[in-house]
Coordinates of C-alpha atoms in Angstrom, one line a residue:
M1495 CA -210.4 -3.0 -67.4
E1496 CA -211.2 -5.4 -70.1
T1497 CA -209.3 -2.9 -73.1
S1498 CA -206.5 -3.6 -70.9
S1499 CA -206.9 -7.2 -70.8
L1500 CA -207.0 -7.8 -74.4
T1501 CA -204.0 -5.1 -75.5
S1502 CA -202.1 -7.5 -73.5
S1503 CA -203.2 -10.5 -75.1
R1504 CA -202.8 -10.0 -77.9
P1505 CA -200.5 -12.2 -79.9
L1506 CA -196.7 -10.5 -80.8
G1507 CA -195.7 -9.8 -84.7
P1508 CA -192.9 -11.9 -85.8
L1509 CA -190.0 -9.0 -85.5
E1510 CA -191.5 -8.6 -81.1
I1511 CA -189.9 -12.0 -80.8
P1512 CA -187.0 -12.1 -78.3
E1513 CA -185.4 -15.0 -81.1
I1514 CA -186.7 -14.3 -84.0
I1515 CA -184.2 -10.7 -83.2
A1516 CA -181.5 -12.8 -81.7
A1517 CA -181.5 -14.6 -85.1
L1518 CA -181.7 -12.1 -87.1
G1519 CA -179.1 -9.9 -84.8
Q1520 CA -176.3 -12.6 -86.0
F1521 CA -176.4 -11.0 -90.0
L1522 CA -176.3 -7.7 -89.1
K1523 CA -173.6 -5.5 -89.6
R1524 CA -172.2 -3.6 -86.4
R1525 CA -173.2 0.1 -86.9
H1526 CA -176.6 -1.3 -88.3
L1527 CA -176.6 -2.9 -84.5
A1528 CA -176.6 0.7 -83.8
Q1529 CA -179.4 1.9 -84.5
C1530 CA -181.4 -2.3 -84.1
I1531 CA -181.3 -0.8 -80.2
R1532 CA -182.3 2.4 -80.3
V1533 CA -186.2 1.3 -81.7
C1534 CA -187.7 -0.7 -78.4
R1535 CA -186.2 -2.9 -75.2
I1536 CA -186.9 -5.8 -76.9
W1537 CA -184.5 -5.0 -79.6
Y1538 CA -181.8 -3.5 -77.4
Q1539 CA -181.4 -6.0 -74.9
Q1540 CA -181.6 -8.9 -77.5
L1541 CA -179.4 -7.0 -79.7
M1542 CA -176.8 -5.5 -77.6
P1543 CA -175.1 -9.2 -77.3
Y1544 CA -173.9 -8.4 -81.0
I1545 CA -172.0 -5.0 -80.1
W1546 CA -169.6 -6.9 -78.1
Q1547 CA -169.0 -9.5 -79.6
E1548 CA -165.7 -8.0 -81.0
I1549 CA -163.7 -6.2 -79.1
I1550 CA -160.4 -4.0 -79.1
L1551 CA -158.4 -2.3 -75.6
G1552 CA -155.7 -0.5 -76.4
E1553 CA -154.6 2.7 -78.3
Q1554 CA -157.6 4.2 -80.9
R1555 CA -155.2 3.5 -84.3
S1556 CA -156.2 5.3 -88.0
N1557 CA -157.7 2.6 -89.8
Q1558 CA -160.2 1.7 -86.3
P1559 CA -163.5 2.4 -85.8
Q1560 CA -163.9 4.2 -82.3
D1561 CA -166.7 2.1 -81.3
R1562 CA -164.4 -1.1 -81.3
I1563 CA -162.2 0.6 -79.2
P1564 CA -164.0 1.3 -75.8
S1565 CA -163.1 1.7 -72.2
I1566 CA -162.2 -0.1 -69.1
D1567 CA -164.9 1.3 -67.9
S1568 CA -167.4 -0.2 -70.2
A1569 CA -165.6 -3.2 -71.1
A1570 CA -166.2 -4.0 -67.6
K1571 CA -170.4 -2.6 -68.0
Y1572 CA -170.2 -5.0 -70.6
H1573 CA -168.0 -7.4 -70.6
E1574 CA -171.1 -10.6 -70.3
H1575 CA -171.3 -10.6 -73.9
V1576 CA -168.2 -10.5 -75.0
K1577 CA -166.5 -13.3 -77.0
G1578 CA -162.9 -11.9 -78.8
L1579 CA -160.9 -9.8 -77.5
V1580 CA -157.9 -8.2 -78.7
I1581 CA -155.4 -6.3 -76.6
Q1582 CA -152.9 -4.4 -78.1
D1583 CA -149.9 -2.0 -76.9
G1584 CA -151.0 0.5 -75.3
L1585 CA -153.8 -0.8 -73.5
P1586 CA -153.7 2.3 -70.2
C1587 CA -151.9 1.9 -67.2
T1588 CA -153.6 0.2 -64.4
S1589 CA -153.5 -1.5 -61.9
S1590 CA -157.1 -2.3 -61.6
F1591 CA -157.3 -4.6 -64.6
D1592 CA -158.6 -8.2 -63.8
L1593 CA -161.7 -7.9 -65.4
T1594 CA -163.1 -11.8 -66.7
F1595 CA -165.1 -12.3 -69.7
P1596 CA -167.8 -15.5 -69.4
K1597 CA -168.0 -16.0 -73.1
L1598 CA -164.4 -14.5 -74.4
E1599 CA -163.7 -17.8 -77.3
C1600 CA -160.8 -15.7 -78.6
L1601 CA -157.9 -13.9 -78.0
R1602 CA -155.4 -11.6 -78.7
L1603 CA -152.5 -10.6 -77.6
E1604 CA -149.6 -7.6 -77.7
V1605 CA -147.2 -8.1 -76.5
S1606 CA -144.8 -5.6 -75.7
P1607 CA -142.0 -4.6 -72.6
R1608 CA -144.9 -1.6 -72.0
Q1609 CA -147.6 -3.9 -71.5
V1610 CA -145.2 -6.2 -68.1
Y1611 CA -147.9 -4.0 -65.9
I1612 CA -150.4 -6.4 -67.6
N1613 CA -150.6 -10.0 -66.0
F1614 CA -151.4 -12.3 -69.3
Q1615 CA -150.2 -15.4 -67.3
G1616 CA -152.9 -15.0 -64.7
L1617 CA -155.6 -13.5 -67.3
L1618 CA -155.5 -16.8 -69.4
E1619 CA -156.2 -18.7 -65.4
R1620 CA -159.2 -16.7 -66.1
H1621 CA -160.6 -17.6 -68.7
P1622 CA -160.3 -21.5 -69.1
F1623 CA -162.0 -22.2 -72.4
V1624 CA -160.4 -19.7 -75.1
T1625 CA -161.0 -21.7 -78.2
S1626 CA -158.1 -19.7 -80.5
L1627 CA -154.4 -17.1 -78.7
S1628 CA -152.9 -15.8 -81.3
L1629 CA -149.7 -14.4 -79.1
C1630 CA -147.8 -11.9 -81.1
G1631 CA -144.4 -10.1 -79.9
I1632 CA -143.3 -6.4 -79.8
N1633 CA -139.6 -5.8 -80.3
H1634 CA -139.5 -10.0 -80.5
L1635 CA -140.0 -10.6 -76.2
V1636 CA -138.8 -13.6 -74.9
L1637 CA -142.1 -16.5 -74.1
T1638 CA -141.4 -18.2 -70.4
P1639 CA -142.4 -21.4 -69.4
P1640 CA -144.7 -20.7 -66.1
F1641 CA -146.6 -18.9 -69.6
L1642 CA -146.2 -21.8 -72.1
K1643 CA -146.9 -23.9 -69.0
V1644 CA -150.9 -22.1 -68.5
V1645 CA -151.2 -22.1 -72.3
A1646 CA -150.9 -25.7 -72.7
Q1647 CA -153.7 -26.0 -70.1
L1648 CA -156.3 -24.7 -71.9
P1649 CA -158.8 -27.7 -72.2
R1650 CA -160.8 -26.3 -75.4
L1651 CA -158.5 -24.6 -77.3
K1652 CA -157.8 -25.3 -81.6
T1653 CA -156.2 -22.3 -82.9
L1654 CA -153.0 -21.6 -82.2
L1655 CA -151.1 -18.0 -83.6
I1656 CA -147.5 -17.5 -82.6
S1657 CA -146.2 -14.1 -84.3
L1658 CA -142.4 -12.2 -83.6
L1659 CA -141.5 -13.5 -80.5
V1660 CA -138.1 -15.9 -79.3
V1661 CA -138.1 -19.1 -77.5
D1662 CA -135.6 -20.3 -75.6
M1663 CA -134.0 -24.1 -76.6
T1664 CA -133.1 -24.7 -73.4
H1665 CA -137.4 -24.4 -72.9
L1666 CA -138.2 -26.3 -76.1
D1667 CA -140.4 -28.7 -73.5
E1668 CA -142.5 -25.5 -72.3
F1669 CA -142.7 -24.9 -76.3
W1670 CA -144.3 -28.4 -78.0
N1671 CA -146.3 -28.9 -75.0
A1672 CA -148.7 -25.1 -75.6
C1673 CA -148.4 -26.7 -79.1
R1674 CA -149.1 -30.0 -78.7
N1675 CA -152.7 -30.6 -78.7
T1676 CA -154.4 -28.2 -80.6
E1677 CA -155.3 -27.9 -84.5
S1678 CA -154.8 -25.1 -85.9
L1679 CA -150.8 -23.9 -85.7
A1680 CA -149.3 -20.5 -87.3
M1681 CA -146.0 -19.5 -86.4
C1682 CA -144.5 -16.5 -88.2
A1683 CA -141.1 -15.6 -87.4
V1684 CA -140.6 -16.9 -84.9
Y1685 CA -136.5 -17.1 -83.4
F1686 CA -135.8 -20.2 -81.9
R1687 CA -132.6 -18.9 -80.0
R1688 CA -129.9 -21.2 -78.4
S1689 CA -129.5 -20.5 -75.1
E1690 CA -126.4 -17.8 -74.4
A1691 CA -125.1 -19.3 -71.7
G1692 CA -123.8 -22.1 -72.5
I1693 CA -126.0 -25.2 -72.4
T1694 CA -126.3 -28.7 -74.8
P1695 CA -129.1 -26.6 -76.4
H1696 CA -131.7 -30.1 -77.0
E1697 CA -132.0 -30.3 -80.9
P1698 CA -136.3 -30.6 -82.2
T1699 CA -135.4 -33.8 -83.5
N1700 CA -134.2 -35.6 -80.6
L1701 CA -137.0 -34.5 -78.5
L1702 CA -139.7 -35.1 -81.1
S1703 CA -141.7 -38.5 -81.8
E1704 CA -144.3 -40.0 -83.5
G1705 CA -147.1 -38.6 -82.9
T1706 CA -146.2 -36.0 -80.4
F1707 CA -149.0 -33.3 -82.8
P1708 CA -151.7 -36.6 -83.1
R1709 CA -154.4 -32.9 -83.4
I1710 CA -152.9 -30.3 -85.4
Q1711 CA -154.8 -30.7 -88.8
T1712 CA -153.5 -27.3 -89.5
L1713 CA -149.2 -26.4 -89.8
D1714 CA -148.8 -22.3 -92.0
L1715 CA -145.1 -21.8 -90.9
E1716 CA -143.3 -18.6 -91.7
G1717 CA -139.4 -17.9 -91.0
I1718 CA -138.6 -20.2 -88.5
S1719 CA -135.3 -19.0 -87.8
K1720 CA -132.1 -21.4 -87.3
L1721 CA -134.6 -24.7 -87.6
S1722 CA -132.8 -26.2 -90.8
M1723 CA -135.9 -26.8 -93.6
T1724 CA -134.4 -30.8 -92.0
Q1725 CA -135.0 -29.7 -88.7
Q1726 CA -139.0 -28.3 -90.0
L1727 CA -139.3 -30.8 -92.2
Q1728 CA -139.2 -33.6 -89.4
W1729 CA -141.0 -31.8 -87.3
M1730 CA -144.3 -31.6 -89.3
K1731 CA -143.9 -36.2 -90.4
Q1732 CA -145.5 -35.7 -87.1
C1733 CA -148.1 -34.6 -87.6
P1734 CA -149.9 -37.0 -88.9
E1735 CA -153.5 -36.2 -89.4
L1736 CA -152.4 -32.5 -91.0
K1737 CA -154.8 -31.9 -93.9
A1738 CA -154.0 -28.0 -94.4
L1739 CA -150.4 -27.0 -95.3
R1740 CA -148.5 -23.4 -95.4
W1741 CA -144.9 -23.6 -95.4
L1742 CA -142.4 -20.5 -95.7
S1743 CA -139.0 -20.7 -95.8
N1744 CA -137.3 -17.1 -94.6
R1745 CA -134.5 -17.7 -97.2
M1746 CA -136.9 -18.6 -99.7
D1747 CA -135.9 -15.5 -102.6
P1748 CA -137.0 -15.9 -106.3
G1749 CA -132.9 -15.9 -107.4
D1750 CA -132.4 -19.2 -104.9
G1751 CA -133.2 -21.5 -107.3
S1752 CA -131.0 -24.4 -106.2
F1753 CA -132.1 -23.8 -103.4
T1754 CA -136.1 -23.5 -103.6
A1755 CA -135.2 -26.9 -105.9
S1756 CA -133.4 -28.3 -103.0
F1757 CA -136.7 -27.7 -100.7
M1758 CA -139.8 -29.1 -102.5
D1759 CA -137.7 -32.1 -103.0
L1760 CA -138.0 -32.9 -100.1
L1761 CA -141.3 -31.7 -99.4
K1762 CA -142.4 -34.4 -102.2
E1763 CA -140.6 -37.2 -101.1
A1764 CA -142.5 -37.2 -98.1
V1765 CA -145.7 -36.5 -100.0
V1766 CA -146.4 -39.1 -102.8
A1767 CA -144.9 -41.3 -99.3
G1768 CA -148.0 -40.9 -97.7
V1769 CA -146.2 -39.2 -95.2
W1770 CA -150.0 -37.2 -94.8
P1771 CA -152.8 -39.1 -96.3
Q1772 CA -154.8 -36.5 -95.9
L1773 CA -153.3 -33.9 -96.8
E1774 CA -155.3 -31.6 -99.2
S1775 CA -154.5 -28.3 -98.5
L1776 CA -151.3 -27.2 -99.7
S1777 CA -149.5 -23.7 -99.7
V1778 CA -145.6 -22.9 -101.2
V1779 CA -143.3 -20.6 -102.6
A1780 CA -141.7 -22.5 -105.3
H1781 CA -139.6 -20.4 -107.3
R1782 CA -139.1 -22.0 -110.7
Y1783 CA -139.5 -25.3 -109.9
P1784 CA -140.6 -27.6 -112.7
D1785 CA -143.9 -28.4 -113.9
L1786 CA -143.4 -32.1 -114.1
D1787 CA -142.0 -32.9 -110.5
L1788 CA -145.3 -30.0 -109.1
A1789 CA -147.6 -32.7 -110.5
E1790 CA -146.2 -35.6 -109.3
I1791 CA -146.7 -33.7 -105.2
L1792 CA -150.0 -33.4 -107.3
H1793 CA -150.5 -36.9 -107.9
A1794 CA -150.3 -37.9 -104.7
M1795 CA -152.7 -36.2 -103.3
K1796 CA -156.1 -37.9 -103.2
R1797 CA -158.0 -34.3 -102.9
I1798 CA -156.6 -30.8 -103.5
H1799 CA -159.0 -27.9 -101.6
R1800 CA -156.7 -25.5 -101.6
L1801 CA -153.5 -24.9 -103.7
N1802 CA -151.1 -21.6 -103.5
V1803 CA -147.6 -21.8 -105.9
P1804 CA -146.5 -19.0 -107.1
Y1805 CA -144.0 -18.4 -108.2
S1806 CA -143.7 -22.0 -109.7
G1807 CA -143.4 -23.9 -112.9
F1808 CA -147.2 -25.1 -112.6
G1809 CA -148.1 -25.6 -116.6
E1810 CA -149.9 -28.4 -119.0
K1811 CA -148.5 -31.2 -116.4
C1812 CA -150.4 -29.9 -113.4
Y1813 CA -153.3 -28.9 -114.9
G1814 CA -154.0 -32.2 -115.8
A1815 CA -152.7 -33.4 -112.7
L1816 CA -155.4 -30.7 -110.5
Q1817 CA -158.3 -31.3 -113.3
P1818 CA -159.9 -33.6 -111.3
H1819 CA -160.3 -31.7 -108.1
L1820 CA -162.1 -28.4 -109.5
G1821 CA -165.0 -29.6 -107.9
Y1822 CA -164.1 -28.9 -104.9
L1823 CA -161.6 -26.3 -105.4
T1824 CA -161.7 -23.7 -103.1
G1825 CA -158.8 -22.0 -103.6
L1826 CA -156.1 -21.4 -106.5
N1827 CA -152.6 -18.7 -106.6
L1828 CA -150.7 -18.7 -110.0
H1829 CA -149.7 -16.3 -109.5
Y1830 CA -146.3 -16.0 -111.8
C1831 CA -146.2 -18.4 -112.8
P1832 CA -145.8 -18.0 -117.0
G1833 CA -147.0 -22.3 -116.9
M1834 CA -150.1 -20.9 -117.0
T1835 CA -152.9 -20.1 -119.8
T1836 CA -156.0 -18.6 -120.5
A1837 CA -157.6 -21.1 -121.5
M1838 CA -156.7 -22.9 -117.4
I1839 CA -158.3 -20.3 -116.3
L1840 CA -161.8 -20.1 -118.0
E1841 CA -162.3 -23.8 -117.4
I1842 CA -161.6 -22.7 -113.6
V1843 CA -164.3 -20.2 -113.2
Q1844 CA -166.5 -21.6 -115.1
T1845 CA -166.0 -24.7 -114.0
C1846 CA -165.3 -24.8 -109.9
S1847 CA -168.1 -23.7 -108.4
Q1848 CA -166.9 -24.0 -104.6
L1849 CA -163.7 -21.3 -105.2
T1850 CA -163.7 -18.1 -102.9
R1851 CA -160.0 -17.3 -103.5
L1852 CA -158.4 -16.4 -106.6
T1853 CA -155.2 -15.2 -107.4
V1854 CA -153.2 -15.1 -111.0
G1855 CA -151.8 -13.5 -113.9
R1856 CA -152.0 -11.2 -116.9
V1857 CA -155.6 -13.3 -119.0
L1858 CA -156.8 -12.1 -122.8
A1859 CA -159.6 -9.7 -121.7
H1860 CA -161.7 -11.0 -124.7
V1861 CA -161.9 -14.5 -123.3
M1862 CA -162.6 -13.2 -120.0
G1863 CA -165.2 -10.4 -120.9
A1864 CA -166.8 -12.2 -124.1
P1865 CA -166.9 -15.7 -123.5
W1866 CA -168.6 -16.0 -126.3
L1867 CA -165.9 -14.5 -128.7
P1868 CA -163.6 -16.9 -130.6
S1869 CA -160.5 -17.1 -128.3
L1870 CA -157.1 -18.2 -130.0
D1871 CA -156.1 -20.2 -127.0
H1872 CA -159.1 -23.4 -128.1
S1873 CA -159.2 -24.7 -131.9
E1874 CA -162.4 -25.2 -133.1
D1875 CA -163.9 -28.6 -131.5
D1876 CA -163.4 -26.0 -127.4
K1877 CA -165.3 -22.9 -129.2
D1878 CA -168.4 -24.8 -126.7
L1879 CA -165.8 -23.9 -123.5
E1880 CA -166.4 -20.3 -124.2
R1881 CA -169.9 -19.8 -124.3
R1882 CA -170.7 -21.3 -120.4
P1883 CA -171.3 -18.6 -117.8
W1884 CA -168.8 -17.9 -115.4
V1885 CA -170.0 -20.1 -111.5
C1886 CA -167.7 -18.8 -109.2
L1887 CA -170.2 -16.7 -107.6
Q1888 CA -169.1 -17.7 -104.3
L1889 CA -165.5 -16.1 -105.1
R1890 CA -164.2 -13.4 -102.1
R1891 CA -160.9 -12.7 -103.4
L1892 CA -160.1 -11.4 -106.8
E1893 CA -156.8 -11.3 -107.8
M1894 CA -155.9 -10.9 -112.0
T1895 CA -155.2 -8.4 -115.3
F1896 CA -156.2 -8.6 -118.2
V1897 CA -155.0 -8.5 -120.8
L1898 CA -156.8 -6.0 -123.7
D1899 CA -155.6 -7.4 -127.3
D1900 CA -156.9 -5.9 -131.0
S1901 CA -154.9 -8.8 -132.9
H1902 CA -157.9 -11.2 -133.1
L1903 CA -160.5 -8.6 -133.7
D1904 CA -161.2 -8.4 -137.7
L1905 CA -161.7 -4.5 -138.3
P1906 CA -159.8 -1.9 -141.3
T1907 CA -159.2 1.0 -138.2
K1908 CA -157.6 1.4 -135.5
R1909 CA -160.9 3.5 -134.4
E1910 CA -163.1 0.5 -135.2
K1911 CA -160.9 -1.6 -133.2
E1912 CA -160.5 0.8 -130.4
A1913 CA -164.3 1.1 -128.9
E1914 CA -164.4 -3.4 -130.3
I1915 CA -161.0 -2.6 -127.4
E1916 CA -164.1 -0.3 -125.2
R1917 CA -167.2 -3.2 -125.4
I1918 CA -163.9 -6.1 -124.0
R1919 CA -163.1 -3.4 -120.6
S1920 CA -167.2 -3.3 -120.1
R1921 CA -167.6 -6.7 -120.8
V1922 CA -165.4 -7.4 -118.2
F1923 CA -166.2 -5.0 -116.0
D1924 CA -170.1 -7.4 -116.5
Q1925 CA -167.9 -10.2 -115.1
L1926 CA -166.5 -7.9 -112.1
A1927 CA -170.5 -6.8 -111.7
R1928 CA -171.5 -10.4 -111.5
L1929 CA -169.2 -11.8 -107.8
T1930 CA -171.0 -9.6 -105.2
R1931 CA -169.7 -11.7 -102.3
L1932 CA -166.2 -9.9 -102.9
C1933 CA -163.8 -8.6 -100.5
Y1934 CA -160.5 -8.2 -102.0
L1935 CA -160.5 -6.8 -105.2
R1936 CA -156.6 -6.6 -107.8
F1937 CA -156.9 -5.3 -110.6
G1938 CA -155.5 -3.9 -114.0
F1939 CA -155.7 -3.3 -117.6
H1940 CA -152.2 -4.6 -119.8
R1941 CA -152.7 -3.5 -122.6
T1942 CA -150.7 -4.6 -126.1
P1943 CA -149.1 -1.4 -128.1
S1944 CA -150.9 -2.9 -131.5
T1945 CA -154.1 -0.9 -129.5
A1946 CA -152.8 2.6 -128.9
L1947 CA -154.6 4.9 -130.5
P1948 CA -153.5 6.7 -133.5
R1949 CA -153.0 11.0 -133.6
S1950 CA -155.1 11.1 -136.5
E1951 CA -158.5 10.0 -133.6
A1952 CA -156.9 10.6 -129.8
G1953 CA -155.9 13.8 -130.4
T1954 CA -153.1 13.1 -128.4
V1955 CA -149.7 14.5 -127.5
Q1956 CA -146.5 14.1 -126.8
G1957 CA -144.7 10.8 -125.5
Q1958 CA -140.7 9.8 -125.3
Q1959 CA -139.0 10.4 -128.5
G1960 CA -141.8 12.5 -130.0
Q1961 CA -144.3 9.2 -129.3
P1962 CA -148.0 10.0 -130.1
R1963 CA -150.2 9.3 -126.4
S1964 CA -153.0 8.8 -126.1
Q1965 CA -155.3 11.1 -123.1
P1966 CA -156.1 10.2 -120.1
L1967 CA -158.2 6.6 -119.9
R1968 CA -160.8 7.3 -117.3
L1969 CA -161.9 5.7 -114.7
F1970 CA -165.7 8.0 -115.2
E1971 CA -167.4 9.9 -117.0
S1972 CA -166.4 13.5 -116.1
N1973 CA -169.4 16.3 -115.7
D1974 CA -170.0 18.6 -118.2
D1975 CA -171.8 21.3 -116.5
D1976 CA -170.5 21.9 -112.5
D1977 CA -172.3 23.1 -111.0
D1978 CA -170.6 25.7 -109.8
G1979 CA -170.4 26.6 -113.0
H1980 CA -166.5 26.4 -113.9
A1981 CA -166.5 23.5 -115.7
D1982 CA -164.0 24.9 -118.2
E1983 CA -161.7 26.9 -116.6
G1984 CA -157.2 25.2 -115.5
G1985 CA -158.6 23.0 -119.1
E1986 CA -156.1 24.7 -120.7
E1987 CA -153.4 24.7 -117.9
K1988 CA -154.4 20.9 -117.7
E1989 CA -153.5 20.6 -121.2
R1990 CA -150.2 22.5 -120.8
E1991 CA -149.4 19.9 -117.7
D1992 CA -150.3 16.9 -119.1
K1993 CA -147.9 17.5 -122.4
K1994 CA -144.7 18.8 -119.5
E1995 CA -145.7 14.7 -118.1
D1996 CA -142.3 12.4 -120.1
S1997 CA -143.3 9.5 -119.2
A1998 CA -146.7 8.3 -121.7
T1999 CA -148.9 6.9 -119.5
C2000 CA -153.1 5.6 -120.4
Q2001 CA -155.7 5.5 -117.9
V2002 CA -158.0 2.1 -117.5
D2003 CA -161.1 3.4 -118.5
L2004 CA -161.8 7.0 -120.8
P2005 CA -163.4 5.5 -123.8
V2006 CA -163.0 5.5 -126.7
P2007 CA -161.0 8.9 -128.4
A2008 CA -163.5 12.0 -127.6
L2009 CA -165.3 12.0 -131.4
A2010 CA -168.1 13.4 -132.4
Q2011 CA -169.6 10.0 -133.6
A2012 CA -168.2 8.4 -130.3
P2013 CA -171.1 6.8 -129.0
A2014 CA -171.6 8.3 -125.2
R2015 CA -168.5 6.4 -122.7
I2016 CA -170.1 3.0 -120.1
N2017 CA -169.8 4.3 -116.4
N2018 CA -167.0 1.4 -115.8
L2019 CA -166.4 1.1 -112.4
R2020 CA -169.3 1.7 -110.6
K2021 CA -171.1 -1.0 -112.7
L2022 CA -169.3 -2.8 -109.5
G2023 CA -172.0 -0.7 -107.4
T2024 CA -173.3 -4.9 -107.0
L2025 CA -170.3 -6.3 -104.1
L2026 CA -171.5 -5.2 -101.1
S2027 CA -168.9 -6.8 -99.1
M2028 CA -166.1 -4.6 -100.8
R2029 CA -163.4 -3.6 -98.4
R2030 CA -160.9 -3.8 -100.1
I2031 CA -159.6 -2.7 -103.5
T2032 CA -156.3 -2.4 -105.3
F2033 CA -155.8 -0.3 -108.8
T2034 CA -152.9 -2.4 -110.7
R2035 CA -150.5 -0.8 -113.3
E2036 CA -149.8 -2.8 -116.6
N2037 CA -147.2 -1.4 -118.8
T2038 CA -148.7 2.2 -119.5
L2039 CA -152.2 2.2 -117.4
V2040 CA -152.5 3.7 -114.3
Q2041 CA -156.4 4.5 -113.4
S2042 CA -158.0 8.2 -112.8
L2043 CA -160.0 9.1 -110.4
E2044 CA -162.1 12.4 -109.2
D2045 CA -163.5 14.0 -106.3
Q2046 CA -167.1 12.5 -107.3
D2047 CA -165.2 8.3 -106.9
I2048 CA -164.1 8.8 -104.0
Y2049 CA -167.7 10.0 -102.3
W2050 CA -168.5 6.7 -104.7
M2051 CA -166.3 4.5 -103.0
I2052 CA -167.7 5.4 -99.8
E2053 CA -171.5 6.2 -100.7
K2054 CA -171.5 2.1 -102.0
W2055 CA -168.5 0.0 -100.4
E2056 CA -169.4 0.5 -97.3
D2057 CA -167.4 -2.1 -95.4
L2058 CA -164.2 -0.7 -97.6
E2059 CA -161.6 -0.3 -95.4
A2060 CA -158.4 -0.5 -97.7
V2061 CA -157.4 1.9 -101.0
E2062 CA -154.1 0.9 -102.5
G2063 CA -152.1 0.7 -105.3
Y2064 CA -151.5 3.3 -108.6
W2065 CA -154.0 6.3 -109.6
N2066 CA -153.6 10.2 -111.1
K2067 CA -149.7 11.0 -111.4
S2068 CA -151.1 14.9 -109.7
S2069 CA -149.4 14.9 -105.8
D2070 CA -152.0 17.8 -104.5
V2071 CA -154.8 15.1 -106.2
T2072 CA -153.2 12.1 -103.8
K2073 CA -152.9 13.8 -101.2
R2074 CA -156.7 15.6 -101.0
F2075 CA -158.1 11.6 -101.8
L2076 CA -155.6 11.1 -98.4
K2077 CA -157.2 12.8 -96.2
I2078 CA -160.7 12.2 -97.2
F2079 CA -160.5 8.2 -97.8
Q2080 CA -159.0 9.3 -93.5
K2081 CA -161.3 10.6 -92.5
H2082 CA -164.1 7.4 -93.7
H2083 CA -161.7 5.1 -90.9
I2084 CA -160.3 3.8 -94.1
S2085 CA -156.6 3.1 -95.3
A2086 CA -155.5 4.4 -98.2
H2087 CA -152.7 3.9 -100.4
R2088 CA -150.2 5.5 -103.3
D2089 CA -148.1 2.8 -105.1
E2090 CA -145.2 5.3 -106.9

């Protein structure tokens, strides 16, 4: 009895205290949670809610893990843990779908004709405390007034997303009421349909008045049909508390410069007039919009947290207006902005410690990858800027193309220049490896013609019009000692196939020409093994550089990047190799697509 008493009164260890276990559960990934619940009963009780936090009800899709799509019976068993629910097209037809999830906060409905048996209106009525609602239509179904009335009555609704659905303009009152009390509203490919019965439609300009949407702080509009740009702008002006605006028209075409100018002029007038005094995030596709006019918009914004202006004339004027805000900039997209320079991007990555998203075009690799090297973009007084390290370690999304240029190298031979180019490329990977929070990486290398390898040094094969083509640059070091003892088998056949290729290509990463005196190459991509949060990687094709991958590379990515969801872009030319890779990725529930 004494022994039993002593055993039962012993102090609990840290990992036996329920509150600590529950606190740790929020940091564990789903696969780790599945292992932890098998340890003991306490762990099971405290960690099971995290496994059932988010579920999907519907048909299994190729890119979705099986454990996220339970049966209706399993969902009913653990319904008290569900906080996020997705009901997607293809949910098995059942008349007993009357579940209630008491902790439900986020709900996404894929509305389609096949799901008329599901009473979505009743589903919302049973969950009045939903804070986030996404309505995604299939075949452009019409939102009905009774359903919109239920949405308008959700007291805690803060986020509303409407996509691929139709709004009848005779029911605009119900639609605006559903949007009235939200803090974040997103509409994508929403079609405002006029009445087919010939009834005069109620135009939005007649319905809206000042203060109609007093709570909206984030507004995302993309591809809104049958509402003119003027009508959309007049509606947006009724959101005085707006902080973040993303406005993309379905008419925005890179070749339609006149339309873009008129659209941006309307926006500039509103921003400069102070219609949205708290605006701090702006995302527009401003095709060729002048640097000076865009700078006026930026000067009028009191603070800039996020700026997405791809295809615009962003240049020195805009950058001067953006500089005071670099300390709290979190997102920047300057894709296809010809006025952007490497010096600007270098200062951004060395200054913006809060930056989480960065999308730019081409930058000089020897400046970005090796900051201590002299740069042509700076004067002698500005060289200290290049010696500062990157501080944007919070980056989660990065899109950038690195230009490999040897014109700045004062080296006597092309062979020495090529060796230095390889070292510069390696330093780029060193910089990327420091961004340990990256989830999405889209990158590539552009090589200037001056760095092409001479035939005498590279052992090249013929390209178009008899010009020498450098041998493939490999991402991983090839293994000369194969396990099956056939390392050289098929080598001559591969060489013959290479000679038959017409287009001049060289692939990222095989280093300096394969000479006897060449130093051992560094396995560059494997430096990115520090990016443990990687979910999506895209290899871009710039000039003649194409990514080269082998089976061992694919398995390395799958093993090292446990959260990997998608691999895209340009890689090996061989269709047989690509098909094999796609099967491997599909087996591990990873979406893969190779661009042609």
